[in-house]
Coordinates of C-alpha atoms in Angstrom, one line a residue:
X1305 CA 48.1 54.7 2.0
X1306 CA 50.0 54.5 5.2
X1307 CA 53.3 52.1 4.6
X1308 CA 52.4 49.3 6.9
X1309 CA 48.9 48.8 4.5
X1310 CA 51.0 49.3 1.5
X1311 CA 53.2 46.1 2.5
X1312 CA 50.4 44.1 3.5
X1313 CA 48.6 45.2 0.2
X1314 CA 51.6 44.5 -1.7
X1315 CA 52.1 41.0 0.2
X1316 CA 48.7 39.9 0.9
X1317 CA 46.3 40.6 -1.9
X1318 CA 47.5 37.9 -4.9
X1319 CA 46.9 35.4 -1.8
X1320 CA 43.5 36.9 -0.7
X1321 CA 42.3 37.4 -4.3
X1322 CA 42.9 33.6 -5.2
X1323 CA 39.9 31.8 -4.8
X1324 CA 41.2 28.2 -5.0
X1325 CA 43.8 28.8 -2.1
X1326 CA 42.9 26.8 1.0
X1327 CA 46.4 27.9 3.1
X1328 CA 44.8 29.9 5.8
X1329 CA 47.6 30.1 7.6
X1330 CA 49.2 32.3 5.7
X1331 CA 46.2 35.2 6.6
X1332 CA 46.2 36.1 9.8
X1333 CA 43.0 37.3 11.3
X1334 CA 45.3 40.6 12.4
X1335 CA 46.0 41.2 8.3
X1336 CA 42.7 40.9 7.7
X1337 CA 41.5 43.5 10.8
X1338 CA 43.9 45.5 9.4
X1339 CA 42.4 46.0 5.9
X1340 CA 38.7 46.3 7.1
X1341 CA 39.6 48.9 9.6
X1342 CA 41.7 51.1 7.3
X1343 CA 40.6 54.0 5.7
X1344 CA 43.3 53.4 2.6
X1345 CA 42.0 50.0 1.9
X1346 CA 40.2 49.7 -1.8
X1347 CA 37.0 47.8 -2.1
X1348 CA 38.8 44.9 -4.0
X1349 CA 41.1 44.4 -0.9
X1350 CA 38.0 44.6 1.9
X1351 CA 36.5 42.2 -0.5
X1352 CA 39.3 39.8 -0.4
X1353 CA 39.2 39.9 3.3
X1354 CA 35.9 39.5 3.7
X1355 CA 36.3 36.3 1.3
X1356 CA 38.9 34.9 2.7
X1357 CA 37.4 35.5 6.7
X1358 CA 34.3 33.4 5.7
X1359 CA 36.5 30.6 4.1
X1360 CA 37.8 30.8 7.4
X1361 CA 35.0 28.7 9.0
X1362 CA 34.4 26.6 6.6
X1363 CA 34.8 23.1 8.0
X1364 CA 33.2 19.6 6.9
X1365 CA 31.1 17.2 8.7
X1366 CA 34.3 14.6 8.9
X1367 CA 36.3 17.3 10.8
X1368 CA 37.7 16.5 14.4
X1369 CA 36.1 18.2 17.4
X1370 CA 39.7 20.0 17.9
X1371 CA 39.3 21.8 14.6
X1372 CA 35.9 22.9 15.2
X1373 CA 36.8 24.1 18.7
X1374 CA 39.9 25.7 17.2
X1375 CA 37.6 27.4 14.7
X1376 CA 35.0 28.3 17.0
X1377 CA 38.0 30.6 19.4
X1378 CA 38.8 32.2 16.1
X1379 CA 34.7 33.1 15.7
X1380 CA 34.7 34.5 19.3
X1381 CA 37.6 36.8 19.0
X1382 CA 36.0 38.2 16.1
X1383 CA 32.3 38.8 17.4
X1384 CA 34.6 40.2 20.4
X1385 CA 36.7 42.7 18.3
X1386 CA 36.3 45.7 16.0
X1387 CA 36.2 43.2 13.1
X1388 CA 32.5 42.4 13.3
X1389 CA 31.3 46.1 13.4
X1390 CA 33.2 46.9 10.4
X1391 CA 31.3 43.3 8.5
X1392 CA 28.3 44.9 9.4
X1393 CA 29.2 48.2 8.1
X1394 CA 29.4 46.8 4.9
X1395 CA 26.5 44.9 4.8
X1396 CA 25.0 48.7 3.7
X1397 CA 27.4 49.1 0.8
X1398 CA 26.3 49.5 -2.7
X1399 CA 27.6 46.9 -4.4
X1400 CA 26.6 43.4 -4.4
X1401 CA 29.7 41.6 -4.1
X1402 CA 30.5 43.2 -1.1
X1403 CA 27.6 43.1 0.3
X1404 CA 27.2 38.9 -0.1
X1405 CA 30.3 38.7 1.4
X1406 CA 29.6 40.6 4.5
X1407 CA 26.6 38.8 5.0
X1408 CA 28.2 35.5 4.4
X1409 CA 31.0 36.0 7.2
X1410 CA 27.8 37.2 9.8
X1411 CA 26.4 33.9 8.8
X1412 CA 29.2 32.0 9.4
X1413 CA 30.2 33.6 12.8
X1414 CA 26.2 33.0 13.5
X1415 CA 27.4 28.8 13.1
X1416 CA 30.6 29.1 14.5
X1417 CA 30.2 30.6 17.5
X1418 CA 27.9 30.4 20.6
X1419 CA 28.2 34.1 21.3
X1420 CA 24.8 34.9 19.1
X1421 CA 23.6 37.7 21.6
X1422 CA 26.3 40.1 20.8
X1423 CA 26.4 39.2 17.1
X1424 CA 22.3 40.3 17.8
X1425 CA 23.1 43.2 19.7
X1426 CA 25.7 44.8 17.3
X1427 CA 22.9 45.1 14.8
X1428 CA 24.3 42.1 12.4
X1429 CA 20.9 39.8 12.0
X1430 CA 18.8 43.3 11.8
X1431 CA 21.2 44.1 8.9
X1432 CA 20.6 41.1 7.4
X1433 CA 17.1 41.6 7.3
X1434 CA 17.1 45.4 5.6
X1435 CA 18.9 43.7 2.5
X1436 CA 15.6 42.2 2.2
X1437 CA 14.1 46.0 0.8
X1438 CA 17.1 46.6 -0.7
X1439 CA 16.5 48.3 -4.1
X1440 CA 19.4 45.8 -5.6
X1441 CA 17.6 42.7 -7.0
X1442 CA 20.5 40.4 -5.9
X1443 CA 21.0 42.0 -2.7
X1444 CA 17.1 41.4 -2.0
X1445 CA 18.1 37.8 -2.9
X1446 CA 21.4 37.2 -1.0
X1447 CA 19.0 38.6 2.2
X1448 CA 16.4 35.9 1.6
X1449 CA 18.7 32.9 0.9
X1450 CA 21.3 34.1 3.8
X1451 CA 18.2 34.6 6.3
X1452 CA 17.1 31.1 5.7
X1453 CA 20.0 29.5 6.6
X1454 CA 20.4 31.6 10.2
X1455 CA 16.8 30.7 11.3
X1456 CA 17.5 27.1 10.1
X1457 CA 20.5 26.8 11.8
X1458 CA 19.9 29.0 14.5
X1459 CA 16.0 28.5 15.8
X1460 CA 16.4 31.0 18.6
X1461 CA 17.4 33.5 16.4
X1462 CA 13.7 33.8 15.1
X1463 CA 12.6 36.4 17.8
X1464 CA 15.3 38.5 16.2
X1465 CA 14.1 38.1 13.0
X1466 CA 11.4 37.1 12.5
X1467 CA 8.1 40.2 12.6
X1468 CA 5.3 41.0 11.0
X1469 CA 6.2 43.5 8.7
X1470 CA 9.2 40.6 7.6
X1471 CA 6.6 37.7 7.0
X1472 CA 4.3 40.4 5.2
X1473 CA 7.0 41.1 2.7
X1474 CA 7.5 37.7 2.0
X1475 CA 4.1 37.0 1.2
X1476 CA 4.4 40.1 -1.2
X1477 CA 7.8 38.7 -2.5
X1478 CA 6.2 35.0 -3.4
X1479 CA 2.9 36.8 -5.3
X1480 CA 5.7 38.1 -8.1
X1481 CA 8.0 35.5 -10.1
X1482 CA 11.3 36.8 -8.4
X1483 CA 12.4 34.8 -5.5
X1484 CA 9.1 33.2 -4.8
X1485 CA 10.9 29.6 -3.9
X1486 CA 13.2 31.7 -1.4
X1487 CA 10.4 33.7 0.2
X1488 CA 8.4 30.8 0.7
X1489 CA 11.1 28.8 2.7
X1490 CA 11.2 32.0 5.1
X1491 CA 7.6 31.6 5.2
X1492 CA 7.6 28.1 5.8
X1493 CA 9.9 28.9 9.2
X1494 CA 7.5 31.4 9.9
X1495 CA 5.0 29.3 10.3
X1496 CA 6.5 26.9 12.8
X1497 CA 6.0 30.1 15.0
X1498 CA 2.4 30.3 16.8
X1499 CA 2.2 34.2 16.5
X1500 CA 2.1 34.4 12.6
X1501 CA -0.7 31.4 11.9
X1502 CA -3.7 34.1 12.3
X1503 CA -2.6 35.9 9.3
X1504 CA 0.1 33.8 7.4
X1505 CA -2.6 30.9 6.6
X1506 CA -5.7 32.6 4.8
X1507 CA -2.6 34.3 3.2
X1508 CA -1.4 30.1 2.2
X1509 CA -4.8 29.3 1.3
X1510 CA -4.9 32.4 -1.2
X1511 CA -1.4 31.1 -2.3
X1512 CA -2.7 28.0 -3.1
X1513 CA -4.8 29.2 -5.7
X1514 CA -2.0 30.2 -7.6
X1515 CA -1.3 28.9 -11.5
X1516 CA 2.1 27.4 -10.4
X1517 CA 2.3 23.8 -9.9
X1518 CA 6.0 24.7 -7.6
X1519 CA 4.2 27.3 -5.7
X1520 CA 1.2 24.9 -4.8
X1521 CA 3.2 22.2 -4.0
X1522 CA 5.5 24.0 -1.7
X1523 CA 2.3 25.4 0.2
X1524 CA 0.4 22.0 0.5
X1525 CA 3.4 20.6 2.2
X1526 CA 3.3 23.6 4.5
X1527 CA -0.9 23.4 5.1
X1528 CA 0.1 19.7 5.8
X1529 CA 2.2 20.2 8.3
X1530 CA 0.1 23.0 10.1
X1531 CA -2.9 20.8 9.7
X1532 CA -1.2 18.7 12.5
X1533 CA -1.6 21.6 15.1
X1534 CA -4.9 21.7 17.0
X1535 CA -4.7 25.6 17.3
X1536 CA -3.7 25.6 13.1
X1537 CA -6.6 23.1 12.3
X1538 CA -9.4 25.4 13.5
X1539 CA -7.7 28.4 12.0
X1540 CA -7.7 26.3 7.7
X1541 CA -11.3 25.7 8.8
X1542 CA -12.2 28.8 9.5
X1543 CA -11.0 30.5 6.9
X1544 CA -12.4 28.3 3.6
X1545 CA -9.0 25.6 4.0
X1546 CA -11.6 22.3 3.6
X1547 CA -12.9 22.9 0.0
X1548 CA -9.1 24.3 -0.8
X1549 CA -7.8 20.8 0.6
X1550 CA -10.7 18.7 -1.5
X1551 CA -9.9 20.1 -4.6
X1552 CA -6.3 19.6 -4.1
X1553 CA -7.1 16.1 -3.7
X1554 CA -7.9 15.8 -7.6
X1555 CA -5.1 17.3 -8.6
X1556 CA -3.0 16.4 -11.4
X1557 CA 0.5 16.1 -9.2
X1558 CA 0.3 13.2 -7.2
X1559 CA 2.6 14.4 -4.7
X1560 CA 0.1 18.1 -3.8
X1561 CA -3.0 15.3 -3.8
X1562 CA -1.1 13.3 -1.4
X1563 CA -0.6 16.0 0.5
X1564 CA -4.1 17.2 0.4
X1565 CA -5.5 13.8 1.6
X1566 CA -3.0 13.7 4.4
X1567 CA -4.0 17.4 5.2
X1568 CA -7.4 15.8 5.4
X1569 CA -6.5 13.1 7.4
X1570 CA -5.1 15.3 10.1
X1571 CA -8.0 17.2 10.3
X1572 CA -10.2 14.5 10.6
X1573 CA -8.9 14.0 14.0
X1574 CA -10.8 16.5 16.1
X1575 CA -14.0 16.7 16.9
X1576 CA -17.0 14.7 15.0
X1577 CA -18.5 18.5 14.1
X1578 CA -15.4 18.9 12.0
X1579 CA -15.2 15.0 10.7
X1580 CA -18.6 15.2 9.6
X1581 CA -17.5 19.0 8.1
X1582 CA -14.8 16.9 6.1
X1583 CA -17.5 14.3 5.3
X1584 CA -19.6 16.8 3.5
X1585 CA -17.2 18.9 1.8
X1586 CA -17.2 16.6 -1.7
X1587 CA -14.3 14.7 -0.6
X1588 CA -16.2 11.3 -1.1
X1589 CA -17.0 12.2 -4.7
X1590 CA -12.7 11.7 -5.1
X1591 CA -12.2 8.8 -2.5
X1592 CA -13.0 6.0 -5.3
X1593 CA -10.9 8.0 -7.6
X1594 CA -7.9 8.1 -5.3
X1595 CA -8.4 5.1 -4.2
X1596 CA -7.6 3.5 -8.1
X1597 CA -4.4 5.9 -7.8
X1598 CA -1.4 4.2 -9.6
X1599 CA 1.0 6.0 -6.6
X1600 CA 0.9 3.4 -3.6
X1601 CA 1.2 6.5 -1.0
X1602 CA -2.0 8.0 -2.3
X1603 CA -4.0 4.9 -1.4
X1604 CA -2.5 4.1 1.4
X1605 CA -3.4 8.1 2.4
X1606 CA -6.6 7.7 1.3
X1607 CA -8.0 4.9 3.3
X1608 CA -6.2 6.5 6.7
X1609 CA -8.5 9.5 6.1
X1610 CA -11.6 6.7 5.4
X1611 CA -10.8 5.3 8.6
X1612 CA -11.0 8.7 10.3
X1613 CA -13.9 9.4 8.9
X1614 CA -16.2 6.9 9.4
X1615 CA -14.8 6.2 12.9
X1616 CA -17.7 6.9 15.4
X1617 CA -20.9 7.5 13.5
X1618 CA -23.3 4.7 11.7
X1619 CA -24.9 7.2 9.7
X1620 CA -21.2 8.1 7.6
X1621 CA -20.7 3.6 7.3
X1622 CA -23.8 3.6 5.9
X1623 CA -23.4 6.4 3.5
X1624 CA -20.1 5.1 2.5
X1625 CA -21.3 1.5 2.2
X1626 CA -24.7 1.9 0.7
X1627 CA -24.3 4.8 -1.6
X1628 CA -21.5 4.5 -3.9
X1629 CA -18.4 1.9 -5.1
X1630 CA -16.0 2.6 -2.1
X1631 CA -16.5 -0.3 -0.1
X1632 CA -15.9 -2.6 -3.0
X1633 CA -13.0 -1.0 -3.9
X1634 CA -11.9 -1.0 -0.1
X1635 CA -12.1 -5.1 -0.6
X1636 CA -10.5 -5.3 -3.6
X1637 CA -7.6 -3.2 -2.3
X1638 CA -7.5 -5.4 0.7
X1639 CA -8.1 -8.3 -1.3
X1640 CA -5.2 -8.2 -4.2
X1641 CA -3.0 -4.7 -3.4
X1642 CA 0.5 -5.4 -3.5
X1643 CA 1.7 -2.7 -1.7
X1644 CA 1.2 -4.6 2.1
X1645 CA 0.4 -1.1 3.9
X1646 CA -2.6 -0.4 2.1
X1647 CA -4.0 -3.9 2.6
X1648 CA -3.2 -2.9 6.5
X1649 CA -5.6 0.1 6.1
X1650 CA -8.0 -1.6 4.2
X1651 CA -8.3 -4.1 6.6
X1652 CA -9.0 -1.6 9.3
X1653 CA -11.6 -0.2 7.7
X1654 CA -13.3 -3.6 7.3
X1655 CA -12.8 -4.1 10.6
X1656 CA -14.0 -0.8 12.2
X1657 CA -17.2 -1.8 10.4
X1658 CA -17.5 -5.2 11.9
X1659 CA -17.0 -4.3 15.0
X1660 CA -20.2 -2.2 15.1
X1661 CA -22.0 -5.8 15.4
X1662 CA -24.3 -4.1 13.0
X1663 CA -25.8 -7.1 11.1
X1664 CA -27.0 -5.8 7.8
X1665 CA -23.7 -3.9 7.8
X1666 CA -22.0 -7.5 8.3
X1667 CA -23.5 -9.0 5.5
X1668 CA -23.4 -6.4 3.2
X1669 CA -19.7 -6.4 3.3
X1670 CA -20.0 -10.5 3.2
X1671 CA -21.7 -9.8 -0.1
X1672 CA -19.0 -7.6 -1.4
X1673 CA -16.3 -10.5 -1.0
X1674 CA -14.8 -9.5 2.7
X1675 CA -14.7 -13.3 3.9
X1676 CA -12.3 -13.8 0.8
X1677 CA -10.7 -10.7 1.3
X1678 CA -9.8 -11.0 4.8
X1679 CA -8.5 -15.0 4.8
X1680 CA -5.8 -13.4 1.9
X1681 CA -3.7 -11.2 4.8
X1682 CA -4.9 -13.6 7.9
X1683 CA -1.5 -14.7 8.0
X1684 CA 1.3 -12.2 7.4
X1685 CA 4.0 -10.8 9.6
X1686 CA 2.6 -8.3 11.8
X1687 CA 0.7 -10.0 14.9
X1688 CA -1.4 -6.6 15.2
X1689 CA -2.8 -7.0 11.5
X1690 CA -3.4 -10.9 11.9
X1691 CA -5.2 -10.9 15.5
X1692 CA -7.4 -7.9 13.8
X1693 CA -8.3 -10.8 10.5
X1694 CA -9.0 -13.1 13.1
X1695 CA -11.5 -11.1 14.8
X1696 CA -13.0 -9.9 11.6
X1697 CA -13.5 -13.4 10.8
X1698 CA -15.2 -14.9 14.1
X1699 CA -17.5 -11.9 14.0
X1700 CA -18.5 -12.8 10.4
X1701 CA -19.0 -16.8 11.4
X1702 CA -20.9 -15.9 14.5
X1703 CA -23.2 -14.1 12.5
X1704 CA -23.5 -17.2 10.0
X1705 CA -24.5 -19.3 12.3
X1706 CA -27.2 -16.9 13.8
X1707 CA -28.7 -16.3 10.6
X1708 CA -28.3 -19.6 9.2
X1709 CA -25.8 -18.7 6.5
X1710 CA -22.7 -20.7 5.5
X1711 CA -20.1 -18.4 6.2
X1712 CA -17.9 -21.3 7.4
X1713 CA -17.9 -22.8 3.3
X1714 CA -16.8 -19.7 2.0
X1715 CA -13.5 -19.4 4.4
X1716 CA -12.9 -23.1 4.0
X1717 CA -13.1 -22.5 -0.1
X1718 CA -10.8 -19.5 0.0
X1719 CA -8.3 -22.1 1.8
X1720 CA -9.3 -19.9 4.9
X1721 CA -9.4 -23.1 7.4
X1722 CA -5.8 -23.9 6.2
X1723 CA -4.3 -20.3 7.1
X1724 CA -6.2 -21.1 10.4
X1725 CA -4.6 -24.4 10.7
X1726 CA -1.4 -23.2 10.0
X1727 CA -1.5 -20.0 12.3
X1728 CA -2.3 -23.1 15.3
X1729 CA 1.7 -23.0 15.0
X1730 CA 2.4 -18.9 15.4
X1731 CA 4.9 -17.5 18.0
X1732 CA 2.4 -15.5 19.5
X1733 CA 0.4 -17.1 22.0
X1734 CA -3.1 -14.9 21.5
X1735 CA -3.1 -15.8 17.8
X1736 CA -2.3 -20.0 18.1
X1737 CA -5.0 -19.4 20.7
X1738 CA -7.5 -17.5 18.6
X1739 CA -6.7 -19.3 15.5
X1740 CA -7.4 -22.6 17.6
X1741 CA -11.0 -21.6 18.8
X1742 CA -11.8 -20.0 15.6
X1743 CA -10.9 -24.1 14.4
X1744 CA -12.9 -26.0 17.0
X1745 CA -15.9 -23.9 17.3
X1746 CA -16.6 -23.5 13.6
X1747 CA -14.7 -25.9 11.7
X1748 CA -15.0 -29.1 13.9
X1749 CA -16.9 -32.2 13.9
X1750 CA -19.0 -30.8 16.6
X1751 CA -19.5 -27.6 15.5
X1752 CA -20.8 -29.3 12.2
X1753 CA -23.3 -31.0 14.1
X1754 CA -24.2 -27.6 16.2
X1755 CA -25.1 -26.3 12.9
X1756 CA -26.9 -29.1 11.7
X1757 CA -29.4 -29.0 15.0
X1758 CA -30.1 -25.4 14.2
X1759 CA -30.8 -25.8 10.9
X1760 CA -33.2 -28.6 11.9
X1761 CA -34.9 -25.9 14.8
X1762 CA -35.1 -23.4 12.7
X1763 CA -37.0 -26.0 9.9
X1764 CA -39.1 -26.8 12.7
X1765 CA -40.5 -23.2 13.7
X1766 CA -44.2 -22.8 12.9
X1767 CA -44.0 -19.7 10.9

């Protein structure tokens, strides 16, 4: 060992070797060149250098802007001098220590400085990835964990990394019990990227399938988010994702069945071939089921995706009105849920009904306790949800009146006339307006005695 090494040795290591000693001061980044460029240092001492480089860089969120500038000069003159090579070096050294702590300093110089292409170009990221086929277990892990946090950090990064063969692997890695939670957040980032969907998602669906509540769940919340994507939608559907997503539905977990439905949901919103797809594909035999969920989210999930689907097409109303106990469950969700959301989507659904003028359709849902159900969120706080009870509600007395039925007795006995009366004094003009005609053209003197002189013409018909 040359002299110059053996002072700094002698000087340097009790400093570099102490892991609770914040004075960085004290270590130049020339004492620490010095060690990883010598041919007499000992792997303890590159391994304190290496330690005490990446501590370096380490800087909170509270920090001023001048010591994150200060830190991110010290970043470029390493990138820019012999130092980084000789981290990258040892990123293929056989033990794991020293390998975790070369890859930590590439990740810190990959968030501390903006000269990324020549961190690239010297090899470092591609080094990260190999430890990924290391044959050391921990090394294979370090890889994953340290890979993650560059393409989080660093989205641009991704062409570097990211390949084929590299998502492969991962999928390989999550199918055995080692680092399957760290292989599937590199697969998650994967899939943000258009070029893997084609194979990474019959690879989720298979996934899916797995006996492992953690792995399922992670993968739902992935399918969820792809199921967002036009170009990923058609690809789940292709490729068996719909009866994957319905069974999912009934799971156990509350949080994969939310995610399922809301998978569902998202689909729901392309064309009616698919919705109807959807339709048919025994999510209906669940929708009462979720729709009793104890988890508010769930419900609220639920009758979103019942919207979507009957949205656009008579023949999917009548099958959900007619055929089983959604709709009454719809009502008395609407009717009594304290969780205000779902009473908003509830009351969509109602309403998306009504507004098909369909009269059988109308009265059905009369039948089913709707008039009641709607006066109960008439007034509230969002104008949106009120003018939508308000419309409901003059479709439904319209109707009375054409068919002779006394609609207006049921709102006035669920206190409906009162809400109406009160909602004469709302800030928003369109609902004192609505709320007034609703008043004087159903619930007035006059409109008494318009009733009255139907009754009497329709007494009078020679049937």
């Amino acid at each position: 060992m040359n002299t110059k090494l053996k002072s700094i040795s002698f000087k340097m290591t009790p400093k570099l070797c102490n892991p609770d000693d914040n004075d960085h001061a004290s270590i130049s980044i020339t004492t620490i060149k010095t060690i990883l460029l010598s041919k007499d240092s000992n792997g303890s001492q590159k391994l304190c250098a290496l330690n005490k480089l990446a501590r370096m860089f380490k800087v909170g969120s509270s920090e001023p802007a001048s010591s994150r500038k200060r830190l991110a000069s010290i970043a470029d003159h390493v990138v820019d001098s012999p130092i980084l090579p000789a981290v990258i070096e040892l990123l293929k050294c056989k033990t794991i220590q020293m390998i975790s702590a070369a890859a930590m300093v590439v990740a810190k110089l990959l968030t501390a400085t903006d000269n990324v292409e020549r961190i690239v170009e010297l090899g470092a990221v591609a080094g990260m990835v190999d430890m990924i086929y290391s044959d050391i277990i921990e090394a294979r892990t370090c890889g994953i964990k340290i890979l993650y946090i560059i393409l989080s950090d660093r989205p641009h990064l991704r062409k570097h990394a990211l390949n084929r063969k590299l998502m492969d692997e991962m999928f390989r890695i999550v199918k055995s019990p080692i680092h399957a939670d760290l292989a599937l957040n590199v697969i998650e980032i994967g899939c943000q990227e258009p070029e893997y969907w084609i194979t990474a998602i019959p690879e989720l669906i298979c996934l899916s399938k797995k006996e492992d509540h953690g792995v399922q769940r992670k993968v739902i919340v992935m399918m969820s988010k792809l199921c967002r994507n036009k170009g990923c939608a058609q690809i789940i559907v292709e490729n068996g994702g719909l009866s994957l997503l319905v069974d999912m539905a009934g799971h156990d977990n509350g949080e994969i069945a939310l995610h399922a439905i809301t998978s569902l949901s998202s689909l729901a919103t392309g064309s009616d071939e698919r919705i109807q797809a959807i339709f048919k594909s025994g999510i209906m035999v669940k929708v009462p089921i979720l729709l009793d969920h104890h988890k508010e989210n769930i419900r609220k999930q639920t009758c979103n995706a019942l919207f979507k689907f009957i949205d656009g097409s008579l023949e999917r109303i009548g099958c959900i009105m007619f055929t089983d106990t959604t709709m009454e469950k719809v009502i008395h969700l609407l009717n009594s849920d304290h969780y205000w959301l779902v009473r908003m989507e509830c009351l969509k659904i109602v309403w998306k009904m009504i507004e098909t003028g369909h009269r059988y359709l109308i009265m059905s849902l009369v039948d089913r306790g709707s008039i009641e159900a709607i006066c109960s969120v008439v007034v509230c706080s969002d104008e949106d949800m009120t003018m939508m009870a308000l419309n409901a509600l003059e479709s439904i007395l319209k109707l009375g009146i054409a068919e002779i039925s006394d609609y207006a007795t049921r709102v006035f006995e669920c206190e409906g006339t009162a809400k109406l009366e009160l909602l004469q004094e709302h800030k928003s003009e369109n609902v004192y307006r609505k709320a007034k005609n609703l008043i004087t053209k159903y619930f007035s003197e006059s409109a008494e005695n318009d009733g009255n002189d139907i009754f009497e013409r329709f007494q009078n018909l020679d049937l």
